[in-house]
Coordinates of C-alpha atoms in Angstrom, one line a residue:
X39 CA -74.2 -110.3 173.4
X40 CA -71.4 -107.8 172.7
X41 CA -70.0 -107.8 169.2
X42 CA -66.6 -108.7 170.5
X43 CA -67.9 -111.7 172.4
X44 CA -70.0 -112.8 169.5
X45 CA -67.0 -112.7 167.1
X46 CA -64.9 -114.7 169.6
X47 CA -67.5 -117.4 169.9
X48 CA -68.1 -117.4 166.1
X49 CA -64.4 -118.0 165.6
X50 CA -64.7 -121.1 167.8
X51 CA -67.8 -122.5 166.1
X52 CA -65.8 -125.5 164.9
X53 CA -65.0 -126.3 168.6
X54 CA -68.5 -125.5 169.9
X55 CA -70.2 -127.7 167.2
X56 CA -67.6 -130.3 166.2
X57 CA -68.3 -133.1 163.7
X58 CA -67.1 -136.5 164.8
X59 CA -65.4 -138.6 162.1
X60 CA -66.6 -142.1 161.1
X61 CA -64.0 -143.7 163.2
X62 CA -64.9 -141.6 166.3
X63 CA -68.6 -142.4 165.8
X64 CA -67.7 -146.1 165.7
X65 CA -65.9 -145.8 169.0
X66 CA -68.7 -143.7 170.6
X67 CA -71.3 -146.2 169.5
X68 CA -69.9 -148.8 171.9
X69 CA -70.8 -146.5 174.8
X70 CA -74.4 -145.7 173.8
X71 CA -77.1 -146.8 176.2
X72 CA -79.3 -148.3 173.4
X73 CA -79.6 -148.8 169.6
X74 CA -80.2 -145.6 167.5
X75 CA -83.6 -144.1 167.8
X76 CA -85.5 -142.5 164.9
X77 CA -87.5 -139.3 165.5
X78 CA -90.3 -137.9 163.3
X79 CA -90.0 -134.4 161.7
X80 CA -90.5 -131.8 164.4
X81 CA -90.8 -134.4 167.2
X82 CA -89.7 -133.1 170.6
X83 CA -86.5 -134.8 171.8
X84 CA -86.2 -133.0 175.1
X85 CA -87.6 -129.8 176.7
X86 CA -86.1 -126.8 178.5
X87 CA -86.0 -127.6 182.2
X88 CA -86.1 -131.4 181.8
X89 CA -83.7 -133.3 184.0
X90 CA -81.5 -136.3 183.1
X91 CA -81.6 -135.4 179.4
X92 CA -79.5 -137.7 177.2
X93 CA -76.8 -136.4 174.9
X94 CA -77.8 -137.4 171.3
X95 CA -75.2 -138.2 168.6
X96 CA -76.9 -137.6 165.2
X97 CA -76.4 -140.3 162.6
X98 CA -78.9 -139.2 160.0
X99 CA -81.0 -136.1 159.5
X100 CA -80.8 -133.2 162.1
X101 CA -81.7 -131.9 165.5
X102 CA -82.7 -128.2 166.0
X103 CA -81.8 -126.6 169.4
X104 CA -83.8 -123.7 170.9
X105 CA -83.2 -121.4 173.8
X106 CA -85.4 -119.0 175.8
X107 CA -86.0 -115.6 174.3
X108 CA -87.3 -113.1 176.9
X109 CA -90.0 -114.2 179.3
X110 CA -92.1 -116.4 177.0
X111 CA -90.4 -116.6 173.6
X112 CA -88.1 -119.0 171.9
X113 CA -85.1 -118.6 169.6
X114 CA -83.0 -121.0 167.6
X115 CA -79.4 -121.7 168.8
X116 CA -78.1 -124.2 166.1
X117 CA -79.0 -127.2 164.1
X118 CA -77.0 -130.4 164.6
X119 CA -76.3 -132.6 161.5
X120 CA -74.8 -136.0 161.1
X121 CA -71.7 -136.5 163.3
X122 CA -72.7 -133.7 165.7
X123 CA -74.0 -134.1 169.3
X124 CA -76.4 -132.2 171.6
X125 CA -75.8 -131.0 175.1
X126 CA -73.8 -128.7 177.3
X127 CA -72.4 -129.0 180.9
X128 CA -75.8 -129.6 182.4
X129 CA -75.8 -133.0 180.8
X130 CA -72.7 -134.1 182.7
X131 CA -74.6 -134.6 185.9
X132 CA -78.3 -134.8 185.0
X133 CA -79.1 -131.2 185.8
X134 CA -82.1 -129.4 184.1
X135 CA -81.5 -128.6 180.5
X136 CA -81.2 -125.0 179.5
X137 CA -82.3 -125.7 176.0
X138 CA -84.9 -127.6 174.0
X139 CA -84.4 -130.0 171.1
X140 CA -86.7 -131.0 168.2
X141 CA -86.0 -133.2 165.2
X142 CA -85.3 -131.4 162.0
X143 CA -87.6 -131.2 158.9
X144 CA -86.5 -134.6 157.7
X145 CA -86.5 -136.2 161.1
X146 CA -83.4 -137.8 162.5
X147 CA -81.7 -141.0 163.6
X148 CA -79.6 -140.5 166.8
X149 CA -77.7 -142.5 169.5
X150 CA -78.4 -141.7 173.1
X151 CA -75.8 -141.3 175.9
X152 CA -77.0 -140.9 179.5
X153 CA -74.7 -139.1 181.9
X154 CA -73.1 -142.4 183.1
X155 CA -72.3 -143.6 179.6
X156 CA -71.3 -140.1 178.5
X157 CA -68.7 -139.9 181.3
X158 CA -67.5 -143.4 180.4
X159 CA -66.9 -142.3 176.8
X160 CA -65.1 -139.2 177.9
X161 CA -62.8 -141.1 180.2
X162 CA -62.4 -144.1 178.0
X163 CA -61.5 -142.1 174.8
X164 CA -59.2 -139.2 175.6
X165 CA -59.5 -137.5 172.2
X166 CA -63.3 -137.8 172.0
X167 CA -63.5 -136.7 175.6
X168 CA -61.5 -133.6 174.9
X169 CA -63.8 -132.7 171.9
X170 CA -67.0 -133.2 174.0
X171 CA -65.8 -131.3 177.1
X172 CA -64.5 -128.3 175.1
X173 CA -67.8 -128.1 173.2
X174 CA -69.9 -128.3 176.3
X175 CA -68.0 -125.6 178.1
X176 CA -68.0 -123.3 175.1
X177 CA -71.8 -123.8 174.7
X178 CA -72.3 -122.9 178.3
X179 CA -70.2 -119.8 177.8
X180 CA -72.3 -118.9 174.8
X181 CA -75.5 -119.3 176.9
X182 CA -74.1 -117.1 179.6
X183 CA -73.1 -114.4 177.2
X184 CA -76.5 -114.5 175.5
X185 CA -78.2 -114.2 179.0
X186 CA -81.8 -114.5 177.9
X187 CA -81.5 -118.3 177.6
X188 CA -81.3 -118.8 181.4
X189 CA -82.9 -117.4 184.5
X190 CA -84.7 -114.0 184.3
X191 CA -84.5 -111.8 187.3
X192 CA -87.2 -109.0 187.3
X193 CA -86.5 -106.1 189.6
X194 CA -84.3 -103.1 190.2
X195 CA -80.7 -103.9 189.3
X196 CA -79.5 -102.5 192.7
X197 CA -82.1 -104.4 194.8
X198 CA -80.0 -106.2 197.4
X199 CA -82.0 -109.4 197.1
X200 CA -81.7 -109.4 193.3
X201 CA -78.0 -108.7 193.6
X202 CA -77.6 -111.7 195.9
X203 CA -79.5 -114.0 193.5
X204 CA -77.5 -112.7 190.5
X205 CA -74.3 -113.2 192.4
X206 CA -75.2 -116.8 193.1
X207 CA -76.2 -117.5 189.5
X208 CA -73.0 -115.9 188.2
X209 CA -70.7 -117.6 190.6
X210 CA -72.4 -120.9 189.9
X211 CA -71.9 -120.4 186.1
X212 CA -75.6 -120.1 185.1
X213 CA -76.9 -117.7 182.5
X214 CA -79.1 -114.9 183.8
X215 CA -80.8 -111.8 182.6
X216 CA -82.1 -108.8 184.5
X217 CA -85.3 -107.0 183.5
X218 CA -85.8 -103.7 185.3
X219 CA -89.6 -103.1 185.3
X220 CA -88.9 -99.4 185.6
X221 CA -87.3 -99.2 182.2
X222 CA -87.8 -102.5 180.4
X223 CA -91.1 -102.8 178.5
X224 CA -91.4 -106.6 178.7
X225 CA -90.5 -106.7 182.4
X226 CA -93.0 -103.8 183.2
X227 CA -95.8 -105.5 181.3
X228 CA -95.2 -108.8 183.0
X229 CA -95.2 -107.2 186.5
X230 CA -98.5 -105.4 185.6
X231 CA -100.0 -108.5 184.2
X232 CA -99.2 -110.5 187.3
X233 CA -100.5 -107.7 189.5
X234 CA -97.4 -107.8 191.7
X235 CA -96.7 -105.5 194.6
X236 CA -93.2 -104.0 195.1
X237 CA -92.7 -106.4 198.0
X238 CA -93.0 -109.3 195.6
X239 CA -89.9 -108.3 193.7
X240 CA -87.5 -109.6 192.7
X241 CA -89.4 -112.1 190.6
X242 CA -87.6 -115.0 189.1
X243 CA -88.6 -116.8 185.9
X244 CA -86.8 -120.1 185.7
X245 CA -85.8 -121.6 182.3
X246 CA -88.8 -124.0 182.4
X247 CA -91.2 -121.1 182.9
X248 CA -91.7 -121.6 186.7
X249 CA -92.1 -118.3 188.6
X250 CA -90.7 -117.6 192.1
X251 CA -91.3 -114.5 194.3
X252 CA -88.3 -113.4 196.3
X253 CA -86.7 -116.9 196.5
X254 CA -83.7 -117.8 198.5
X255 CA -80.6 -119.3 196.8
X256 CA -81.6 -122.9 197.7
X257 CA -85.2 -122.5 196.5
X258 CA -83.9 -121.0 193.2
X259 CA -81.4 -123.9 192.8
X260 CA -84.2 -126.4 193.3
X261 CA -86.3 -124.7 190.6
X262 CA -83.3 -124.8 188.3
X263 CA -82.9 -128.5 188.9
X264 CA -79.3 -128.2 190.0
X265 CA -79.6 -130.0 193.4
X266 CA -78.9 -133.8 193.1
X267 CA -80.9 -136.4 195.1
X268 CA -78.4 -137.4 197.7
X269 CA -80.6 -138.5 200.6
X270 CA -80.3 -142.2 199.9
X271 CA -76.6 -142.4 198.8
X272 CA -73.5 -143.5 200.7
X273 CA -70.2 -142.2 199.4
X274 CA -66.5 -143.1 199.8
X275 CA -65.7 -139.4 200.3
X276 CA -67.9 -136.4 201.3
X277 CA -66.2 -133.1 200.8
X278 CA -67.4 -130.0 202.6
X279 CA -66.4 -126.9 200.6
X280 CA -66.2 -126.3 196.9
X281 CA -63.2 -124.0 196.8
X282 CA -59.9 -125.1 195.3
X283 CA -59.2 -127.2 198.4
X284 CA -62.5 -129.1 198.0
X285 CA -62.5 -129.4 194.2
X286 CA -59.0 -130.8 194.0
X287 CA -59.8 -134.0 196.0
X288 CA -63.1 -134.2 194.1
X289 CA -61.1 -134.4 190.8
X290 CA -58.4 -136.8 192.1
X291 CA -60.8 -139.0 194.1
X292 CA -63.4 -139.4 191.4
X293 CA -60.8 -140.0 188.7
X294 CA -59.5 -142.9 190.8
X295 CA -62.9 -144.5 191.1
X296 CA -64.0 -143.2 194.5
X297 CA -67.6 -142.1 194.9
X298 CA -67.4 -138.4 195.8
X299 CA -69.9 -135.8 196.9
X300 CA -69.0 -132.1 197.2
X301 CA -71.2 -129.9 199.4
X302 CA -71.1 -126.1 199.7
X303 CA -73.6 -123.7 201.2
X304 CA -72.9 -120.8 198.8
X305 CA -71.2 -121.3 195.4
X306 CA -68.2 -122.9 193.8
X307 CA -64.8 -121.3 194.2
X308 CA -64.8 -120.3 197.8
X309 CA -62.9 -117.0 198.5
X310 CA -60.6 -117.7 195.5
X311 CA -63.7 -117.7 193.3
X312 CA -64.2 -114.1 194.2
X313 CA -60.8 -113.1 192.9
X314 CA -61.0 -111.0 189.7
X315 CA -57.6 -112.2 188.5
X316 CA -55.1 -114.7 189.9
X317 CA -51.7 -114.0 188.3
X318 CA -49.3 -116.1 190.4
X319 CA -50.9 -119.5 190.0
X320 CA -48.6 -121.9 188.3
X321 CA -49.3 -122.5 184.6
X322 CA -51.3 -119.3 184.0
X323 CA -48.8 -116.7 182.9
X324 CA -51.5 -114.3 181.7
X325 CA -53.6 -114.9 184.8
X326 CA -57.1 -116.4 185.3
X327 CA -60.1 -115.2 187.2
X328 CA -61.0 -117.2 190.3
X329 CA -64.4 -118.0 188.9
X330 CA -62.9 -119.4 185.7
X331 CA -60.4 -121.5 187.6
X332 CA -63.1 -122.9 189.8
X333 CA -65.4 -123.5 186.9
X334 CA -62.7 -125.6 185.1
X335 CA -62.1 -127.6 188.2
X336 CA -65.8 -128.2 188.7
X337 CA -66.2 -129.5 185.2
X338 CA -63.3 -131.8 185.7
X339 CA -64.9 -133.2 188.8
X340 CA -68.2 -133.7 187.0
X341 CA -66.4 -135.4 184.1
X342 CA -65.1 -138.1 186.4
X343 CA -68.4 -138.6 188.2
X344 CA -68.2 -136.5 191.3
X345 CA -71.6 -135.2 192.5
X346 CA -71.9 -131.5 193.4
X347 CA -74.6 -130.2 195.7
X348 CA -74.7 -126.4 195.8
X349 CA -76.1 -124.6 197.7
X350 CA -76.4 -127.2 200.5
X351 CA -75.4 -126.1 204.0
X352 CA -73.8 -128.7 206.3
X353 CA -74.9 -128.2 209.9
X354 CA -73.3 -131.1 211.7
X355 CA -71.1 -134.2 211.7
X356 CA -71.8 -137.5 213.5
X357 CA -71.3 -141.2 213.2
X358 CA -73.9 -144.0 213.0
X359 CA -71.6 -146.9 214.0
X360 CA -70.8 -147.7 210.4
X361 CA -70.2 -144.4 208.5
X362 CA -69.9 -140.7 209.1
X363 CA -73.1 -138.8 208.8
X364 CA -73.3 -135.3 207.6
X365 CA -76.4 -133.4 208.8
X366 CA -77.7 -131.2 206.0
X367 CA -80.3 -128.4 206.0
X368 CA -83.9 -129.6 205.9
X369 CA -83.3 -132.7 208.1
X370 CA -81.4 -134.5 205.4
X371 CA -78.4 -136.7 206.0
X372 CA -75.7 -138.1 203.9
X373 CA -73.4 -141.0 204.8
X374 CA -69.7 -141.4 203.9
X375 CA -66.7 -143.5 204.8
X376 CA -64.5 -140.5 204.9
X377 CA -65.0 -136.7 205.2
X378 CA -62.8 -133.9 203.9
X379 CA -63.2 -130.6 205.7
X380 CA -62.4 -128.0 203.1
X381 CA -64.9 -125.3 204.0
X382 CA -62.3 -122.5 204.2
X383 CA -63.1 -119.4 206.1
X384 CA -65.9 -116.9 206.5
X385 CA -65.5 -113.2 205.6
X386 CA -64.6 -111.1 208.7
X387 CA -67.1 -108.3 209.4
X388 CA -66.3 -105.0 211.2
X389 CA -68.1 -104.5 214.5
X390 CA -70.6 -101.9 213.2
X391 CA -74.3 -102.0 214.0
X392 CA -75.6 -101.6 210.5
X393 CA -73.1 -103.7 208.6
X394 CA -75.4 -106.7 208.1
X395 CA -78.3 -104.5 206.9
X396 CA -76.1 -102.9 204.2
X397 CA -74.7 -106.2 202.8
X398 CA -75.8 -106.3 199.2
X399 CA -76.9 -102.6 199.5
X400 CA -73.4 -101.1 199.1
X401 CA -71.3 -103.5 201.2
X402 CA -69.6 -106.4 199.4
X403 CA -67.0 -109.1 200.3
X404 CA -66.0 -109.9 196.7
X405 CA -65.6 -108.0 193.4
X406 CA -67.4 -109.7 190.5
X407 CA -68.8 -108.3 187.3
X408 CA -72.1 -107.9 189.1
X409 CA -70.7 -105.5 191.6
X410 CA -68.5 -103.7 189.0
X411 CA -71.6 -102.9 187.0
X412 CA -73.3 -101.3 190.0
X413 CA -70.1 -99.2 190.7
X414 CA -69.4 -97.9 187.2
X415 CA -68.5 -94.2 187.3
X416 CA -69.0 -93.8 191.0
X417 CA -66.8 -93.2 194.1
X418 CA -66.1 -96.4 196.0
X419 CA -63.8 -97.7 198.8
X420 CA -62.0 -100.9 199.6
X421 CA -60.7 -102.0 203.0
X422 CA -57.8 -104.4 203.2
X423 CA -54.2 -104.8 202.0
X424 CA -53.8 -108.5 201.1
X425 CA -53.5 -110.0 197.6
X426 CA -57.2 -110.6 197.3
X427 CA -57.7 -106.9 197.9
X428 CA -55.0 -106.0 195.4
X429 CA -56.6 -108.1 192.7
X430 CA -60.0 -106.5 193.4
X431 CA -58.5 -103.0 193.1
X432 CA -56.9 -103.7 189.8
X433 CA -60.2 -105.1 188.5
X434 CA -62.5 -102.3 189.9
X435 CA -60.4 -99.1 189.5
X436 CA -60.7 -98.8 185.7
X437 CA -64.5 -98.9 186.0
X438 CA -65.0 -96.3 188.7
X439 CA -64.5 -92.6 189.2
X440 CA -62.4 -92.8 192.4
X441 CA -61.3 -95.7 194.6
X442 CA -60.3 -95.1 198.2
X443 CA -58.1 -97.8 199.7
X444 CA -58.1 -98.0 203.5
X445 CA -55.3 -100.0 205.1
X446 CA -53.7 -100.3 208.5
X447 CA -50.1 -100.9 207.3
X448 CA -48.0 -100.1 204.3
X449 CA -48.8 -102.3 201.3
X450 CA -45.3 -103.7 201.2
X451 CA -45.9 -105.6 204.4
X452 CA -49.0 -107.5 203.1
X453 CA -49.2 -107.5 199.3
X454 CA -47.2 -109.0 196.5
X455 CA -44.9 -106.6 194.7
X456 CA -46.5 -107.0 191.2
X457 CA -49.8 -105.9 192.6
X458 CA -48.3 -102.9 194.4
X459 CA -46.7 -101.8 191.2
X460 CA -49.9 -102.2 189.2
X461 CA -51.9 -100.2 191.8
X462 CA -49.4 -97.4 191.9
X463 CA -50.0 -96.9 188.1
X464 CA -53.7 -96.4 188.6
X465 CA -54.4 -92.6 188.7
X466 CA -57.8 -92.8 190.4
X467 CA -56.7 -94.9 193.5
X468 CA -56.1 -93.0 196.7
X469 CA -54.3 -95.0 199.4
X470 CA -54.9 -94.1 203.1
X471 CA -52.4 -95.8 205.4
X472 CA -53.2 -96.2 209.2
X473 CA -57.0 -96.1 208.5
X474 CA -59.7 -97.7 210.6
X475 CA -63.3 -97.9 209.6
X476 CA -65.5 -96.6 212.5
X477 CA -68.9 -96.0 210.9
X478 CA -71.2 -96.3 208.0
X479 CA -73.9 -93.9 206.9
X480 CA -77.0 -94.9 204.9
X481 CA -79.6 -93.2 202.8
X482 CA -82.8 -95.0 201.7
X483 CA -81.4 -98.3 203.1
X484 CA -78.2 -98.0 201.0
X485 CA -74.6 -97.1 201.8
X486 CA -74.0 -93.4 201.3
X487 CA -70.8 -92.7 203.3
X488 CA -68.1 -94.1 205.5
X489 CA -66.5 -92.6 208.6
X490 CA -62.8 -93.4 208.8
X491 CA -60.3 -92.7 211.5
X492 CA -56.8 -91.8 210.1
X493 CA -54.4 -91.1 212.8
X494 CA -56.2 -89.0 215.4
X495 CA -58.7 -87.5 213.0
X496 CA -62.0 -88.8 211.6
X497 CA -63.0 -88.1 208.0
X498 CA -66.2 -88.7 206.1
X499 CA -66.1 -90.2 202.6
X500 CA -69.2 -90.1 200.4
X501 CA -69.4 -93.6 198.7
X502 CA -71.8 -95.7 196.8
X503 CA -70.1 -99.0 197.5
X504 CA -67.5 -100.5 199.9
X505 CA -65.6 -103.8 199.5
X506 CA -64.3 -105.4 202.6
X507 CA -61.2 -107.6 202.3
X508 CA -60.1 -107.7 206.0
X509 CA -59.4 -111.3 206.4
X510 CA -61.5 -114.3 207.5
X511 CA -62.2 -116.6 210.3
X512 CA -62.4 -120.4 210.0
X513 CA -65.8 -121.8 209.0
X514 CA -65.9 -124.4 211.7
X515 CA -69.0 -123.6 213.8
X516 CA -70.9 -126.5 212.2
X517 CA -68.4 -129.0 213.5
X518 CA -69.6 -128.3 217.1
X519 CA -66.3 -129.2 218.7
X520 CA -66.3 -132.8 217.3
X521 CA -62.7 -132.3 216.1
X522 CA -59.8 -130.6 217.8
X523 CA -59.3 -127.0 216.8
X524 CA -56.6 -124.4 217.8
X525 CA -57.2 -121.3 219.8
X526 CA -58.4 -119.4 216.7
X527 CA -60.8 -122.1 215.5
X528 CA -58.6 -123.7 212.8
X529 CA -58.8 -127.5 212.5
X530 CA -55.7 -129.3 213.9
X531 CA -54.3 -132.1 211.8
X532 CA -51.4 -134.6 211.9
X533 CA -52.2 -136.4 215.1
X534 CA -51.9 -139.7 213.3
X535 CA -49.5 -141.1 210.7
X536 CA -51.7 -139.3 208.1
X537 CA -50.6 -135.6 208.0
X538 CA -54.1 -134.2 207.1
X539 CA -56.1 -136.5 209.3
X540 CA -57.9 -134.7 212.2
X541 CA -58.5 -136.1 215.7
X542 CA -61.3 -138.2 214.1
X543 CA -60.0 -141.1 212.1
X544 CA -61.2 -140.9 208.5
X545 CA -61.9 -137.1 208.8
X546 CA -59.4 -134.9 207.0
X547 CA -58.9 -131.1 206.9
X548 CA -57.2 -129.2 204.1
X549 CA -56.9 -125.6 202.8
X550 CA -57.6 -122.4 204.7
X551 CA -59.6 -124.2 207.4
X552 CA -56.6 -126.2 208.5
X553 CA -54.3 -124.9 211.2
X554 CA -50.9 -124.1 209.9
X555 CA -51.9 -124.1 206.2
X556 CA -50.4 -121.8 203.6
X557 CA -53.2 -119.5 202.5
X558 CA -52.6 -119.9 198.7
X559 CA -54.6 -121.5 196.0
X560 CA -51.7 -123.7 194.9
X561 CA -51.2 -124.9 198.5
X562 CA -54.9 -125.8 198.8
X563 CA -54.8 -127.8 195.5
X564 CA -51.7 -129.6 196.6
X565 CA -53.2 -130.5 200.0
X566 CA -56.3 -131.8 198.2
X567 CA -54.3 -134.1 196.0
X568 CA -52.3 -135.4 199.0
X569 CA -55.5 -135.9 201.1
X570 CA -56.8 -138.4 198.5
X571 CA -53.6 -140.4 198.8
X572 CA -54.1 -140.6 202.5
X573 CA -57.8 -141.5 202.1
X574 CA -56.8 -144.5 200.0
X575 CA -54.5 -145.6 202.9
X576 CA -57.3 -145.2 205.4
X577 CA -59.8 -147.1 203.2
X578 CA -57.3 -149.8 202.7
X579 CA -57.3 -150.3 206.4
X580 CA -61.1 -150.7 206.4
X581 CA -61.2 -153.0 203.4
X582 CA -61.8 -156.1 205.6
X583 CA -65.0 -154.7 207.1
X584 CA -66.3 -152.3 204.5
X585 CA -68.3 -155.0 202.6
X586 CA -70.2 -156.0 205.7
X587 CA -70.9 -152.5 207.0
X588 CA -71.6 -150.4 204.0
X589 CA -74.9 -150.7 202.1
X590 CA -74.5 -151.6 198.4
X591 CA -73.9 -148.8 196.0
X592 CA -76.8 -147.8 193.8
X593 CA -76.7 -149.1 190.3
X594 CA -75.9 -145.7 189.1
X595 CA -73.0 -145.2 191.4
X596 CA -71.7 -148.7 190.9
X597 CA -71.8 -148.3 187.1
X598 CA -70.0 -144.9 187.4
X599 CA -67.2 -146.4 189.5
X600 CA -66.7 -149.2 187.0
X601 CA -66.7 -146.7 184.2
X602 CA -64.0 -144.6 185.8
X603 CA -61.9 -147.5 186.7
X604 CA -62.1 -149.0 183.2
X605 CA -61.6 -145.7 181.6
X606 CA -58.3 -145.2 183.3
X607 CA -57.1 -148.5 182.1
X608 CA -57.0 -150.0 178.6
X609 CA -60.4 -149.9 176.8
X610 CA -62.3 -153.1 176.9
X611 CA -62.9 -154.9 173.6
X612 CA -66.6 -154.1 173.7
X613 CA -65.8 -150.4 173.8
X614 CA -63.4 -150.4 170.9
X615 CA -66.1 -150.6 168.3
X616 CA -65.9 -152.5 165.1
X617 CA -62.5 -154.0 164.3
X618 CA -60.5 -152.2 161.6

């Protein structure tokens, strides 16, 4: 952890590890799942990698929290005393714990809160909910900055497979640490001890100690315990896409008592999540990164009980006579009364023979700290002239030697004025107008140069990395023509009295995937909020038959719905704690 980051977190220790007052403990006690439990000195309360871990509120004694240190070690994080509580954002939805807990030297007496009762407490008591949510987010930030407490990736930092895995972990908000066996003693010793061949790398060591050889994102997610069990559930709303357009209805729908599932095949945030800094989003005058904005929205959705399944590709949409059925990878299905198509668009790729082979080996479609680290001090290029491209330029240029910008038209035609002015002040950015990318050269399976036609002449630019921001096409192939789309593949809406409803009743489309939408984060969020209002209208029309056709909610979902509905109203007498 850098000294600057450590000092910032230390300054917020009182928010990371708050102490509840006696009155707050009394209110919280009404939401606990059972009477207080006493643990013996040194007794394990939960282990790293364990799922559905309760949050424990300490009444007496203490609880010591430990994180991973390197491959097989352990290091203390903190000790919770009376009035303090365990947990970070993993506990909001039952995901695998990133830390372990043991009772202190004198043991402890603590109250347990499972995820359902924790959410009910956070919704039911606004002030306690704010304290808990802020602490959990800051604790996750601390784990991310520490790095070694999460997933360890062993391999060369520029290995395309490792870069892809690290990008997934980073965009999903999970701590990770790279060990290069070529320079890192512990990583080298581990590879030698395991007798691994170069083709076995990258190697992944999960927080619970499980070891994976060259896993895909979904295999890694399963090992990390971040995929929920959704096969047997039926939801009010299934949302395809976890960008701003998908997370907005997740927050609004779950907060209003609807059972909500969000699915995305890559990571949270969509294309907006790849933006280094968004400066024209209402309410953030100093700007915010797309990943931070998406992370906040995701935590909001979890707080209200939405379930998130990432990475989970959706491959088809059908109907079983009662509900819509979303076909998932691995022959899984999920049922829902309504569906929101918010899957945005796919990155457009130039028609070059070796483009796919170089993705992750010099070619990128977003600019995150992972890519910036690989580009430091080198010559790079960026293709595209929209706002996303401008944000990436401003983020990358201070970290590289030279940045070539290739655009077809003058920036004034495609980019916001504030970004143009900022780019013009960057001394190491060279703008090439009227440029077309016509070829890529590679050396040892990595990008080494680009051939660009500018006017009538072709020029060669030696590069280590190229970022492509040349637009996108709607991500609608999975729909297999079951809804009406326009000539470009965008989903047509507004054929009914509900403006965002598609040609299928109960199926809605919002955000970049919708024909005629405004391609802005604020517009996507607004459409998401409006879609939930229209879903309520649609469900109201089905109210007479819903009870007969839908299977009963699981006890977990039913309790969560009741908790959300009660939490948005006046607290029940049972939850108010002892009378004052």
